[in-house]
Structures are given as structure tokens and as C-alpha cells.
């Protein structure tokens, strides 16, 4: 069994989506990492995690707002696609089964 845990900031307000008659909650979370390159310059990279939650928890949607820092747990999947330049890309998706709010206000 694979399980992922992450802490990050929500990129946009969560939305309820409907695909082929199935409703679910959708949002993205950013994980920012800073590091020093060989040239001594500090750089920041962002990994975006696409998140999906069961519609049964739709009461949480109003709290999953842009900038909110959360902790999440869930099961990862990877989606592959080709970008406009014809290069392959991989996208991290998580089916979220637990969310905890890390702050009362947006940081």
C-alpha cells in the first residue's frame, strides 16, 4: 500500500466537479522547496499536487480556500501526458482521505 502525506498551501479555492455523472471535490496544493545551487544562489521549486476528495465530505469545500495551509493524507496516483512541445510529463494526484488545517489564517 502506498500512502502520501504532505503539508502545503492550497493554490485555488476547492471546487465540486462532475465527470461522467460522478461528483468529487477538487483542489491543488503547492509544496515549495528552497535550495542553494552550485553557484550559491538560493532557488525555490514548487511541486503541485492535484487532490481529489469524496463528495460525501462536501461540507469542507468552503474551508479549502486559496492560501490555506493544510496537512493531507491519501493515496497517490501518477498521470502521464504530453505537453504542447511534445515532451512527456508526469502529474502527481492524490485521493485525499484526511485533511487537517495547519493555521487559522492564511499565511
Short mmCIF file of N, CA and C in Angstrom, two decimals, residues 10-56:
data_model
loop_
_atom_site.label_atom_id
_atom_site.label_comp_id
_atom_site.label_asym_id
_atom_site.label_seq_id
_atom_site.Cartn_x
_atom_site.Cartn_y
_atom_site.Cartn_z
N UNK A 10 -3.01 25.68 -0.35
CA UNK A 10 -3.97 25.46 -1.42
C UNK A 10 -3.79 26.55 -2.46
N UNK A 11 -3.75 26.14 -3.74
CA UNK A 11 -3.50 27.08 -4.84
C UNK A 11 -4.71 27.89 -5.25
N UNK A 12 -5.88 27.29 -5.25
CA UNK A 12 -7.15 27.95 -5.60
C UNK A 12 -8.23 27.36 -4.73
N UNK A 13 -9.33 28.08 -4.57
CA UNK A 13 -10.45 27.55 -3.80
C UNK A 13 -10.87 26.19 -4.36
N UNK A 14 -11.20 25.26 -3.46
CA UNK A 14 -11.67 23.94 -3.87
C UNK A 14 -12.99 24.08 -4.62
N UNK A 15 -13.21 23.13 -5.55
CA UNK A 15 -14.43 23.13 -6.35
C UNK A 15 -15.05 21.74 -6.36
N UNK A 16 -16.34 21.71 -6.53
CA UNK A 16 -17.01 20.44 -6.75
C UNK A 16 -17.10 20.24 -8.25
N UNK A 17 -16.60 19.10 -8.71
CA UNK A 17 -16.61 18.79 -10.14
C UNK A 17 -17.51 17.60 -10.40
N UNK A 18 -18.00 17.53 -11.63
CA UNK A 18 -18.84 16.42 -12.06
C UNK A 18 -18.26 15.88 -13.37
N UNK A 19 -17.82 14.63 -13.34
CA UNK A 19 -17.27 13.99 -14.53
C UNK A 19 -18.05 12.69 -14.75
N UNK A 20 -18.71 12.61 -15.89
CA UNK A 20 -19.50 11.42 -16.24
C UNK A 20 -20.50 11.05 -15.15
N UNK A 21 -21.10 12.06 -14.52
CA UNK A 21 -22.11 11.83 -13.50
C UNK A 21 -21.59 11.59 -12.11
N UNK A 22 -20.28 11.53 -11.94
CA UNK A 22 -19.67 11.33 -10.62
C UNK A 22 -19.17 12.66 -10.08
N UNK A 23 -19.63 13.03 -8.89
CA UNK A 23 -19.17 14.28 -8.28
C UNK A 23 -18.03 14.02 -7.31
N UNK A 24 -17.11 14.98 -7.24
CA UNK A 24 -15.99 14.90 -6.31
C UNK A 24 -15.48 16.31 -6.04
N UNK A 25 -14.68 16.44 -4.99
CA UNK A 25 -14.06 17.72 -4.61
C UNK A 25 -12.67 17.74 -5.23
N UNK A 26 -12.30 18.88 -5.79
CA UNK A 26 -11.01 19.02 -6.46
C UNK A 26 -10.30 20.28 -5.99
N UNK A 27 -9.01 20.15 -5.69
CA UNK A 27 -8.18 21.31 -5.34
C UNK A 27 -6.71 20.94 -5.56
N UNK A 28 -5.85 21.96 -5.56
CA UNK A 28 -4.41 21.72 -5.73
C UNK A 28 -3.65 22.30 -4.54
N UNK A 29 -2.57 21.62 -4.19
CA UNK A 29 -1.73 22.03 -3.06
C UNK A 29 -0.30 22.20 -3.56
N UNK A 30 0.34 23.29 -3.13
CA UNK A 30 1.72 23.57 -3.53
C UNK A 30 2.68 23.22 -2.40
N UNK A 31 3.76 22.54 -2.76
CA UNK A 31 4.85 22.26 -1.84
C UNK A 31 6.08 22.99 -2.36
N UNK A 32 6.55 23.97 -1.60
CA UNK A 32 7.70 24.79 -2.02
C UNK A 32 8.97 24.31 -1.33
N UNK A 33 10.02 24.17 -2.11
CA UNK A 33 11.33 23.76 -1.60
C UNK A 33 12.37 24.78 -2.01
N UNK A 34 13.20 25.20 -1.06
CA UNK A 34 14.30 26.12 -1.36
C UNK A 34 15.61 25.37 -1.22
N UNK A 35 16.55 25.70 -2.10
CA UNK A 35 17.86 25.06 -2.05
C UNK A 35 18.88 26.00 -2.68
N UNK A 36 20.15 25.78 -2.31
CA UNK A 36 21.25 26.54 -2.90
C UNK A 36 21.85 25.74 -4.04
N UNK A 37 21.99 26.40 -5.18
CA UNK A 37 22.61 25.77 -6.33
C UNK A 37 24.12 25.76 -6.19
N UNK A 38 24.79 25.13 -7.14
CA UNK A 38 26.25 25.09 -7.14
C UNK A 38 26.86 26.48 -7.21
N UNK A 39 26.10 27.43 -7.77
CA UNK A 39 26.57 28.80 -7.89
C UNK A 39 26.31 29.64 -6.64
N UNK A 40 25.73 29.01 -5.59
CA UNK A 40 25.49 29.70 -4.33
C UNK A 40 24.18 30.48 -4.30
N UNK A 41 23.45 30.48 -5.37
CA UNK A 41 22.18 31.21 -5.43
C UNK A 41 21.05 30.33 -4.91
N UNK A 42 20.22 30.89 -4.03
CA UNK A 42 19.08 30.16 -3.49
C UNK A 42 17.95 30.16 -4.51
N UNK A 43 17.42 28.97 -4.75
CA UNK A 43 16.32 28.81 -5.69
C UNK A 43 15.16 28.13 -4.98
N UNK A 44 13.96 28.36 -5.50
CA UNK A 44 12.77 27.73 -4.96
C UNK A 44 12.06 26.98 -6.08
N UNK A 45 11.69 25.75 -5.79
CA UNK A 45 10.90 24.97 -6.74
C UNK A 45 9.55 24.66 -6.10
N UNK A 46 8.56 24.52 -6.92
CA UNK A 46 7.22 24.21 -6.43
C UNK A 46 6.74 22.93 -7.08
N UNK A 47 6.25 22.01 -6.26
CA UNK A 47 5.61 20.80 -6.75
C UNK A 47 4.12 20.96 -6.47
N UNK A 48 3.31 20.84 -7.52
CA UNK A 48 1.86 20.94 -7.39
C UNK A 48 1.27 19.54 -7.27
N UNK A 49 0.40 19.37 -6.28
CA UNK A 49 -0.29 18.10 -6.07
C UNK A 49 -1.77 18.32 -6.37
N UNK A 50 -2.29 17.61 -7.36
CA UNK A 50 -3.72 17.65 -7.65
C UNK A 50 -4.43 16.72 -6.68
N UNK A 51 -5.45 17.24 -6.00
CA UNK A 51 -6.12 16.47 -4.96
C UNK A 51 -7.59 16.25 -5.30
N UNK A 52 -8.07 15.08 -4.94
CA UNK A 52 -9.47 14.71 -5.13
C UNK A 52 -9.98 14.15 -3.81
N UNK A 53 -11.21 14.55 -3.45
CA UNK A 53 -11.84 14.03 -2.24
C UNK A 53 -13.25 13.56 -2.56
N UNK A 54 -13.74 12.63 -1.76
CA UNK A 54 -15.09 12.10 -1.90
C UNK A 54 -16.11 13.21 -1.68
N UNK A 55 -17.14 13.25 -2.51
CA UNK A 55 -18.17 14.27 -2.43
C UNK A 55 -18.93 14.20 -1.10
N UNK A 56 -18.89 13.07 -0.42
CA UNK A 56 -19.57 12.93 0.87
C UNK A 56 -19.05 13.95 1.89
#
